[in-house]
Coordinates of C-alpha atoms in Angstrom, one line a residue:
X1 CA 5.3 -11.4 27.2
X2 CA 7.1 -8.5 25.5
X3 CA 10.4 -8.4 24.3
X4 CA 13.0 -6.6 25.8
X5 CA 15.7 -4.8 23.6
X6 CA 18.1 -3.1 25.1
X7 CA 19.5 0.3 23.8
X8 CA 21.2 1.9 27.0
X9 CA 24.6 2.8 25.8
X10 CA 24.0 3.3 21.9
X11 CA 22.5 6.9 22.0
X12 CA 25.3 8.4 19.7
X13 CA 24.4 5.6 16.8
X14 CA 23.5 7.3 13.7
X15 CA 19.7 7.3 12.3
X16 CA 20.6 4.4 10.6
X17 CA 22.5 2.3 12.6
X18 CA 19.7 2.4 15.3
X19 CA 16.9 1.6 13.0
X20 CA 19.1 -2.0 12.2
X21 CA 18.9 -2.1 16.1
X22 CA 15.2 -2.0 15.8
X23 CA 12.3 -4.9 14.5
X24 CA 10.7 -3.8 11.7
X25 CA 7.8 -4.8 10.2
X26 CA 7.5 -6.5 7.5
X27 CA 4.2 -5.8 5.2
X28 CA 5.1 -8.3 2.2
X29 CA 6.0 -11.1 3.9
X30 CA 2.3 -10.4 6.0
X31 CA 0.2 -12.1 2.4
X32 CA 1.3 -13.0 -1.1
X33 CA 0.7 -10.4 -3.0
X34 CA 0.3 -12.9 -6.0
X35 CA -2.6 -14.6 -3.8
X36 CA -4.4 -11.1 -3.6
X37 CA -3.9 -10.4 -6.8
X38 CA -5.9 -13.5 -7.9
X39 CA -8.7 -13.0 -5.9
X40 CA -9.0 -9.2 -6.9
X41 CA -8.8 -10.4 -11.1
X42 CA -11.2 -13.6 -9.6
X43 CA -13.7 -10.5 -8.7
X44 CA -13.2 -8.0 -11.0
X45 CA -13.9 -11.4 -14.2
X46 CA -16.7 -13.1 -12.3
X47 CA -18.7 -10.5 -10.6
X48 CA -21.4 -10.8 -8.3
X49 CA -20.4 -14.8 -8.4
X50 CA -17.4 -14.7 -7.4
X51 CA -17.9 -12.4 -4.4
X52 CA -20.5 -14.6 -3.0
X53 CA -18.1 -17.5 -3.7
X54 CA -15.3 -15.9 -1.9
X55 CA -17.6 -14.7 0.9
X56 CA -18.3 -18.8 1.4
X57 CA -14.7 -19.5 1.1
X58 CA -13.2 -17.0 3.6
X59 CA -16.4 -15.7 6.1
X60 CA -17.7 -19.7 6.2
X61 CA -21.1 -18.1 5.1
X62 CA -23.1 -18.2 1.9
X63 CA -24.8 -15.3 1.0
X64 CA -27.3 -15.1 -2.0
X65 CA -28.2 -11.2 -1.2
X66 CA -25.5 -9.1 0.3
X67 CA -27.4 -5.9 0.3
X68 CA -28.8 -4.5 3.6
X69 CA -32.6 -3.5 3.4
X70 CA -32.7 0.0 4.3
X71 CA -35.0 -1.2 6.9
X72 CA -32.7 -2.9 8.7
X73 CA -30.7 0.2 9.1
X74 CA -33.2 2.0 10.5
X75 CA -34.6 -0.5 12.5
X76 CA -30.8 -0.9 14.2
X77 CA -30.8 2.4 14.8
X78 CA -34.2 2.8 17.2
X79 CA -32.9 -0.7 18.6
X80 CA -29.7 0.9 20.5
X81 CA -29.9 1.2 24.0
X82 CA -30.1 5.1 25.1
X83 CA -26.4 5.0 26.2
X84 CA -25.1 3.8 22.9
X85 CA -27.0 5.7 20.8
X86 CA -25.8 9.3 23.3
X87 CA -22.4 8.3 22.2
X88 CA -22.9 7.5 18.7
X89 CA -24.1 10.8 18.8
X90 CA -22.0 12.7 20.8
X91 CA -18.8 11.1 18.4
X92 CA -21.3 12.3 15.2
X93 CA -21.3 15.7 15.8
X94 CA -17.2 15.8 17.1
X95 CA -16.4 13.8 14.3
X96 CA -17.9 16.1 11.8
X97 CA -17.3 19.3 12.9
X98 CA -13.4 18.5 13.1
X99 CA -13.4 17.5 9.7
X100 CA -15.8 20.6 8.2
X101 CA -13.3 22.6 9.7
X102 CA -10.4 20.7 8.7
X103 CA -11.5 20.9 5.1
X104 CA -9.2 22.6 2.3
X105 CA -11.0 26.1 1.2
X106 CA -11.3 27.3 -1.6
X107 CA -8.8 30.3 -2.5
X108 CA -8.2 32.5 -5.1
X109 CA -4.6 33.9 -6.5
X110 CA -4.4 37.2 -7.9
X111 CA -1.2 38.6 -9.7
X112 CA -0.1 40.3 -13.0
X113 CA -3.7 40.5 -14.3
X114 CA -4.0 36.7 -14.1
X115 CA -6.5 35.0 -11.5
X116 CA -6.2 31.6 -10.5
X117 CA -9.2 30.2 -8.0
X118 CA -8.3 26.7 -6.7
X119 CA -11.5 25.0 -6.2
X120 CA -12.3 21.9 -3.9
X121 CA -13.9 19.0 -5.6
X122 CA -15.4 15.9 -4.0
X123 CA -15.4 12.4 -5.7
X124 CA -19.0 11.0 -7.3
X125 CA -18.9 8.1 -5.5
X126 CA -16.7 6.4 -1.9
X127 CA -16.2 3.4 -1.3
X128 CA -15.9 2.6 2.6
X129 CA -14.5 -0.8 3.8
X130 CA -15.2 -1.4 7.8
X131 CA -13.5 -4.3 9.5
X132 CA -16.2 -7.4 11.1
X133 CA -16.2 -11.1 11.4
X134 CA -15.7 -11.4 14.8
X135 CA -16.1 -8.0 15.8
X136 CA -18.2 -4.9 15.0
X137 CA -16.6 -1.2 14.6
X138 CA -19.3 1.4 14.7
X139 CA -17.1 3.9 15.4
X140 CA -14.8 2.7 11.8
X141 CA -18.2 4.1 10.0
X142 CA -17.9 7.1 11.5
X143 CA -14.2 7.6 11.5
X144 CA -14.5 7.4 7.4
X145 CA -18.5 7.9 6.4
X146 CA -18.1 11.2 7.8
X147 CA -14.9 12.4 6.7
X148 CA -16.9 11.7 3.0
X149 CA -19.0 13.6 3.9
X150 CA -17.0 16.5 5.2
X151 CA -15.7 16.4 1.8
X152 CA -19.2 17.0 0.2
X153 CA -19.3 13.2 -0.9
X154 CA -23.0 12.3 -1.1
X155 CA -23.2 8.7 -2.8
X156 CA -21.2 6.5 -0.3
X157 CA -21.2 2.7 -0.8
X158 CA -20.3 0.4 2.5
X159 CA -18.7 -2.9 2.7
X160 CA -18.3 -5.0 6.0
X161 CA -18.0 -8.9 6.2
X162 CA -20.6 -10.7 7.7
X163 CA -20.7 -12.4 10.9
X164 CA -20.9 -16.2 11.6
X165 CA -24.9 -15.7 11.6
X166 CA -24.4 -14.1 7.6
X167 CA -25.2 -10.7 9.4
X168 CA -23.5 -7.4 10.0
X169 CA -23.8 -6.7 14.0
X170 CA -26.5 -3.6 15.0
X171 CA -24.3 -1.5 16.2
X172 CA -22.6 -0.9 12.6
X173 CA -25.7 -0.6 10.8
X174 CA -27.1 1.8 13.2
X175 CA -23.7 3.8 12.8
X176 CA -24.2 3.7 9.2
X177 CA -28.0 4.4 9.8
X178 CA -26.6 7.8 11.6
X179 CA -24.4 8.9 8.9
X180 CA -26.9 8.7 6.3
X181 CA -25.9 5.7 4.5
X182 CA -28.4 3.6 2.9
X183 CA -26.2 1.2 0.6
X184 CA -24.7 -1.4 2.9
X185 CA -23.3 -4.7 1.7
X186 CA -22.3 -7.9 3.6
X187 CA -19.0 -8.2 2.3
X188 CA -15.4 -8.2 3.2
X189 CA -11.9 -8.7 2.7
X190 CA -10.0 -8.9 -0.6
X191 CA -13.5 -9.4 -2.3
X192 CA -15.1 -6.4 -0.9
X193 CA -11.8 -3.7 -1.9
X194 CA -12.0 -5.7 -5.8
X195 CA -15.7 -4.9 -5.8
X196 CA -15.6 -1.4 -4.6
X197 CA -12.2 -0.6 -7.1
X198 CA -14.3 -2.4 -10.4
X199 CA -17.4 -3.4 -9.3
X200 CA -20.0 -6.0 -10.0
X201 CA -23.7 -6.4 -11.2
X202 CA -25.0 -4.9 -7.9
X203 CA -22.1 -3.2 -6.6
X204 CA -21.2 0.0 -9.0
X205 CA -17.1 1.3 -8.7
X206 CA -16.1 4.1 -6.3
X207 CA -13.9 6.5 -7.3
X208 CA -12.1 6.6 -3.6
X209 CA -12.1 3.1 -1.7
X210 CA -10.9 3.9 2.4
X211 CA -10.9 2.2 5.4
X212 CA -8.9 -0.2 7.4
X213 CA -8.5 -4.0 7.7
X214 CA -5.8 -6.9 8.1
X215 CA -3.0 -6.9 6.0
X216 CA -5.0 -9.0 3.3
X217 CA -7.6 -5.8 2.9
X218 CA -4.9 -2.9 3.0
X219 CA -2.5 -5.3 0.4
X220 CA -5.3 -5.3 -1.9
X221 CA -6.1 -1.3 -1.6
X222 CA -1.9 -0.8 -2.6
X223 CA -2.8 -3.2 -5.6
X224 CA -6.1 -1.3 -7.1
X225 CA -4.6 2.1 -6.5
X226 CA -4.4 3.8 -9.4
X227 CA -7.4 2.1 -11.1
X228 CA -9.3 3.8 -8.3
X229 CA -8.5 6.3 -5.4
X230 CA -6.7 5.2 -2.6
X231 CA -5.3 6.9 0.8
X232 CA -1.3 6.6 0.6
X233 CA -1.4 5.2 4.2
X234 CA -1.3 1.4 4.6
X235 CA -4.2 1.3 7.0
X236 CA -3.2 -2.7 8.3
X237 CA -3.3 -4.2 12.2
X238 CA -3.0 -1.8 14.8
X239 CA -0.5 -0.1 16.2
X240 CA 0.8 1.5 19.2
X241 CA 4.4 3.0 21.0
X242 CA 3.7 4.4 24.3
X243 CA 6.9 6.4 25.5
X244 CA 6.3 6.3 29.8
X245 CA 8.8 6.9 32.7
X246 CA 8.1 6.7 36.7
X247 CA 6.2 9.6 36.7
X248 CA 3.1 7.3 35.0
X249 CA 1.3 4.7 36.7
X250 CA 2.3 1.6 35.4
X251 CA -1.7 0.4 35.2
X252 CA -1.9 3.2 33.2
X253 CA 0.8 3.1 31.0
X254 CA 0.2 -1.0 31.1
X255 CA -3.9 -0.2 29.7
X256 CA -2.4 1.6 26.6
X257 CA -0.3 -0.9 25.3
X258 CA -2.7 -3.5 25.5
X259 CA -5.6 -0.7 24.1
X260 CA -4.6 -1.2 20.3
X261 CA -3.1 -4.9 21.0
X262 CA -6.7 -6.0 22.0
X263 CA -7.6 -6.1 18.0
X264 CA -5.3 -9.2 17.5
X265 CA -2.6 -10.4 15.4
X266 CA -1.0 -8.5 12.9
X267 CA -0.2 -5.8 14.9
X268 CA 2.2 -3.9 17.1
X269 CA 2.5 -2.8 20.5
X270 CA 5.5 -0.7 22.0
X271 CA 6.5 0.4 25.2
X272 CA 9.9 2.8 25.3
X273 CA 11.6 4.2 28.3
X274 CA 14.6 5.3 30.1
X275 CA 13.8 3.5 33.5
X276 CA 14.2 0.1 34.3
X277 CA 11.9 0.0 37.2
X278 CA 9.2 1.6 35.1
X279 CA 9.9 -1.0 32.4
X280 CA 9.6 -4.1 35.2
X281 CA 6.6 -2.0 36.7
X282 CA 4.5 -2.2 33.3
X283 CA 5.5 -5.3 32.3
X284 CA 3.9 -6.8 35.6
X285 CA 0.8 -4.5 35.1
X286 CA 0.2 -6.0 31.6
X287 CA 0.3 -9.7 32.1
X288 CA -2.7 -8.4 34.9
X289 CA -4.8 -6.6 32.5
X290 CA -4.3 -9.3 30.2
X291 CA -5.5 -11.7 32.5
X292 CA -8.5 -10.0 32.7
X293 CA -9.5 -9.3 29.0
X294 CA -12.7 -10.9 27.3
X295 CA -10.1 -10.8 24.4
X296 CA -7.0 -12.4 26.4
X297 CA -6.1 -14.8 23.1
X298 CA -6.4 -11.6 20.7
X299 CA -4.0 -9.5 23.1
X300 CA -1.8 -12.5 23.7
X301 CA -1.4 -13.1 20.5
X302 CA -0.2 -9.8 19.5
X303 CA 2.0 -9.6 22.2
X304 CA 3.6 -12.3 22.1
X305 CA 4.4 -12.0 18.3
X306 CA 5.3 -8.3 17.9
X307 CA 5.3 -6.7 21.5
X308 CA 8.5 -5.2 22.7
X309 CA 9.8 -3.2 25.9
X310 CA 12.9 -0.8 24.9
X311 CA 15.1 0.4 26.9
X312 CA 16.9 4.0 25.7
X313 CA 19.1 6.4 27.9
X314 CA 16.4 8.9 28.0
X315 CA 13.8 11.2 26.4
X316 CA 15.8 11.9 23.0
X317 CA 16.9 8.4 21.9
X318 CA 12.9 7.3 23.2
X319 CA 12.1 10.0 20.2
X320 CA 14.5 8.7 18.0
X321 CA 12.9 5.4 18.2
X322 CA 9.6 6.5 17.8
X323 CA 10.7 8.1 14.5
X324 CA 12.0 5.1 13.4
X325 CA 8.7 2.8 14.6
X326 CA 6.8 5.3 12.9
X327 CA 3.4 4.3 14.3
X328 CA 0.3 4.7 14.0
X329 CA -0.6 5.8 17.3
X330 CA 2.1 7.3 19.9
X331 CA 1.3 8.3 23.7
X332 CA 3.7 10.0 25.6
X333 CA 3.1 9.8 29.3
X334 CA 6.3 11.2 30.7
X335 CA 7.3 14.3 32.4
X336 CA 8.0 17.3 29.8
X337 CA 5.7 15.5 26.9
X338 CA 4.7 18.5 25.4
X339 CA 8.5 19.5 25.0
X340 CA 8.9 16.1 23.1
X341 CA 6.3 16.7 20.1
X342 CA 8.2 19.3 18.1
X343 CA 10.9 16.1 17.7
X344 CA 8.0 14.3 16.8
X345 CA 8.1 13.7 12.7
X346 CA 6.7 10.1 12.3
X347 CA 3.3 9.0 13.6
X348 CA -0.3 9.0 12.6
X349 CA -1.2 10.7 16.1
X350 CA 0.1 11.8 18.9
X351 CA -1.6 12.0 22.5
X352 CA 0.1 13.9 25.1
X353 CA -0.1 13.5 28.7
X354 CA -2.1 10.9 31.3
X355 CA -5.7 12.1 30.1
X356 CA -5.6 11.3 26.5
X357 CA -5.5 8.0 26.2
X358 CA -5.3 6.5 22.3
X359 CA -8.8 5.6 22.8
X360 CA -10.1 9.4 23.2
X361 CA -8.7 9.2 19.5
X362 CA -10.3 6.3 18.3
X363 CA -14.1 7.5 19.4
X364 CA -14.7 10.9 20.4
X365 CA -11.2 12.8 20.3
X366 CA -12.5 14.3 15.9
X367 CA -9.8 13.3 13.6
X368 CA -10.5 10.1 12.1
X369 CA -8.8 6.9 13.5
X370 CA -7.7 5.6 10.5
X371 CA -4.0 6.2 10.5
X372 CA -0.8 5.0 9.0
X373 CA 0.0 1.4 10.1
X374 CA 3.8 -1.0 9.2
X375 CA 5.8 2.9 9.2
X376 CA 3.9 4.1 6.2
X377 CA 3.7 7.0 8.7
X378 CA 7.2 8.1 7.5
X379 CA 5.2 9.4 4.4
X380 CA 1.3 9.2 4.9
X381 CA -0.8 10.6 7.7
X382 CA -4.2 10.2 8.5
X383 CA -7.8 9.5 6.9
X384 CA -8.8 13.2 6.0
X385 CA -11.0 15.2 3.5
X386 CA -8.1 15.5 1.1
X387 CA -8.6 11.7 0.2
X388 CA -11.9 12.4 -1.2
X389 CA -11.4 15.3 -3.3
X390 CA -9.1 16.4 -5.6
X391 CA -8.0 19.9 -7.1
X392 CA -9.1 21.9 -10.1
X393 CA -7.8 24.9 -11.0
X394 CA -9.6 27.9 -12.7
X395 CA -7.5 30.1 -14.7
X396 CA -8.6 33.6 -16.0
X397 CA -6.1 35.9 -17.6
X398 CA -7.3 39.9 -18.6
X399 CA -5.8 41.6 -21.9
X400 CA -2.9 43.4 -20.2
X401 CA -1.8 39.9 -18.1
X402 CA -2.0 38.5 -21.0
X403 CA 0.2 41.3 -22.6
X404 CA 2.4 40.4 -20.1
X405 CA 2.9 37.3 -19.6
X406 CA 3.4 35.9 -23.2
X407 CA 6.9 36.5 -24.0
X408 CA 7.7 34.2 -21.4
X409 CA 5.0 31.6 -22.3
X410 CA 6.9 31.8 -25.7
X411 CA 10.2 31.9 -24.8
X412 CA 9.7 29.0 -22.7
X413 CA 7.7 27.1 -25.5
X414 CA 10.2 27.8 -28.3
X415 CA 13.0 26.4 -25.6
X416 CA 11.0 23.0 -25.5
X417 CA 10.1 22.6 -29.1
X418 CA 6.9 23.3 -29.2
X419 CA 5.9 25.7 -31.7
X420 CA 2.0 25.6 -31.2
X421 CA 2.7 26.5 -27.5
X422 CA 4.5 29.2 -29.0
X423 CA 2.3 30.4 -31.6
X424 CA -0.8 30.5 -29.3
X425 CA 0.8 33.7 -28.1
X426 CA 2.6 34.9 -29.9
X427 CA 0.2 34.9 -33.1
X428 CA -3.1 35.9 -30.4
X429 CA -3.4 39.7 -30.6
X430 CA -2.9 39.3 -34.9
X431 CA -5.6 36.7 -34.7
X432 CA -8.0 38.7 -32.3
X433 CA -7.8 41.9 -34.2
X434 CA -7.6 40.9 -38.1
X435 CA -9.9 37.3 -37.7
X436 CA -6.8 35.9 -39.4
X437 CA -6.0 32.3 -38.9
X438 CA -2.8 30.5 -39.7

């Protein structure tokens, strides 16, 4: 079911020579990019049309009003059953308070009779996309809705594609219900991000579009970034590496791979280790749990197209692999894992030891679960407050900084060629004293 590669032997190749060693994703061949781009321009020209034509196309449903009643939210929401709705709750308040507390302060820079205050501000409006069809992902609206809101976002527009029925599942709306969300549309993929990034006739333009998908939805988020705020990471399939040795029960390391391979094609699932026997071990223990998933096809499917077993000649090189997989989510179940994360440079979140599974992370654990998917984690990181606000300087300079300061100012200026950079200090204590202007 997995691949096996093995690296025994090869520890002293360089960086480089190991990643060619290694499968590597590759994004662009997952869509055409050309295709995405048409449907984005088919959205962004026809509007309201067009989405519900693309909604017909692609979700096999025709949908005349894509906006959620408020009701409806509400009405989801008191129709949870208790257990549900406790853990909605209880991932609410975790959720929230991580991110509050992750949130950039405000801070002020005093020096040379110049003050500098470097203030915090949210976007108008965010855009969230949340993943459907043929599942539902409460916990993706709070994973992003929140994080928004951490970030003092309050106008916060949803998009989620609608079930076979034309409906978003209860769950979702009661998550969205929760967070305080009261614009919800029945809309996904390509024609959802092009909606969000430009709008339509009922849909206005956020200034920050987040949230994960399939490789179609995170290609067309790298394709309206910079016509509208987008996080860096490309938020695709899931992914896991799960670093393990005999010290792990192989059920246990077995569950974890299969955790993130359970959401279907498109993505990754890893398992790295230094001893054969654990390898065989696992490898037995997934084709069981697979067996017994509801999902068995989804999980098979991943599996079978991008699942691999590596062997390495111990903890280091099982690092140095990691680092090159980059992945989203890593687990390291082996003895001296805490010794291993200072190594750790590439990943959108770690989980040490046999009690933090990746799905502690993807419900309850606080940061959000949308992380860096395809090794975008070599230069992105997780969903966080940062993606919905953006920095503005406030700069405040007293007579004697500015006394200071501006021989340099006009050295500098007169360096580039720019005489009016020049001039407006040079020529500011004539023109504040005499009222004489050049």
């Amino acid at each position: 079911m997995l691949e096996r590669l093995d690296l025994r032997g090869q520890c002293n190749e360089s960086s480089d020579e190991l990643a060619g060693l290694l499968p590597r994703p590759q994004v662009g061949d997952a869509v055409s990019q050309d295709a995405v781009r048409r449907l984005i321009a088919q959205v962004r020209d026809g509007g309201d049309a067009a989405v519900r034509e693309l909604t017909a196309r692609f979700d096999g449903v025709d949908i005349a009003e894509p906006l959620v009643p408020v009701s409806e939210l509400s009405a989801a929401w008191e129709g949870l059953p208790p257990g549900l709705r406790t853990a909605m709750e209880t991932a609410h308040r975790r959720v929230l308070e991580f991110h509050r507390a992750e949130a950039a302060a405000n801070h002020t820079y005093e020096r040379d009779g110049v003050t500098v205050r470097s203030v915090s501000q949210p976007v108008d409006r965010a855009g969230i996309y949340v993943p459907g069809g043929l599942a539902a992902y409460p916990s993706t609206v709070l994973m992003t809705v929140l994080v928004a809101r951490a970030a003092g976002v309050d106008d916060i527009a949803l998009c989620s594609p609608p079930g076979p029925d034309g409906n978003l599942a209860a769950p979702v709306l009661a998550a969205a219900h929760l967070c305080g969300v009261t614009e919800v549309h029945r809309v996904g993929g390509v024609q959802a991000v092009a909606a969000l990034a430009y709008g339509t006739e009922t849909i206005r333009p956020a200034d920050v579009v987040a949230g994960p998908g399939n490789a179609w939805v995170a290609t067309a988020k790298q394709l309206v970034a910079g016509d509208v705020g987008v996080a860096s990471a490309f938020a695709g399939p899931s992914e896991i590496v799960v670093i393990a040795d005999a010290t792990c029960p192989p059920a246990a390391a077995a569950t974890d791979v299969v955790l993130q391979a359970e959401h279907g094609p498109g993505g990754r699932a890893w398992l790295v280790t230094w001893d054969e026997g654990c390898a065989d071990a696992v490898c037995d223990a997934i084709g069981q749990i697979v067996d017994l998933s509801p999902r068995r096809e989804e999980t098979l499917a991943t599996l079978e197209a991008d699942g691999f077993v590596c062997l390495v000649d111990g903890p280091a090189q099982a690092v140095d692999v990691a680092n090159i997989v980059a992945p989203e989510h890593l687990q390291l179940m082996c003895e001296g894992a805490e010794e291993l994360v200072s190594s750790i440079r590439h990943a959108g979140a770690v989980f040490i030891g046999p009690w933090a599974p990746a799905s502690v992370g993807d419900y309850v654990a606080g940061p959000s679960h949308v992380l860096p998917t395809a090794g975008t984690a070599r230069f992105a990181g997780a969903l966080t407050t940062d993606d919905f606000t953006k920095r503005m300087h406030v700069v405040d300079v007293s007579e004697a900084g500015f006394d200071q300061l501006a021989p340099a100012v006009a050295e500098l200026a007169e360096a580039e060629g720019l005489w009016a950079h020049a001039a407006s200090v040079s020529r500011r204590k004539e023109w504040s004293t005499s009222g004489v202007r050049p």
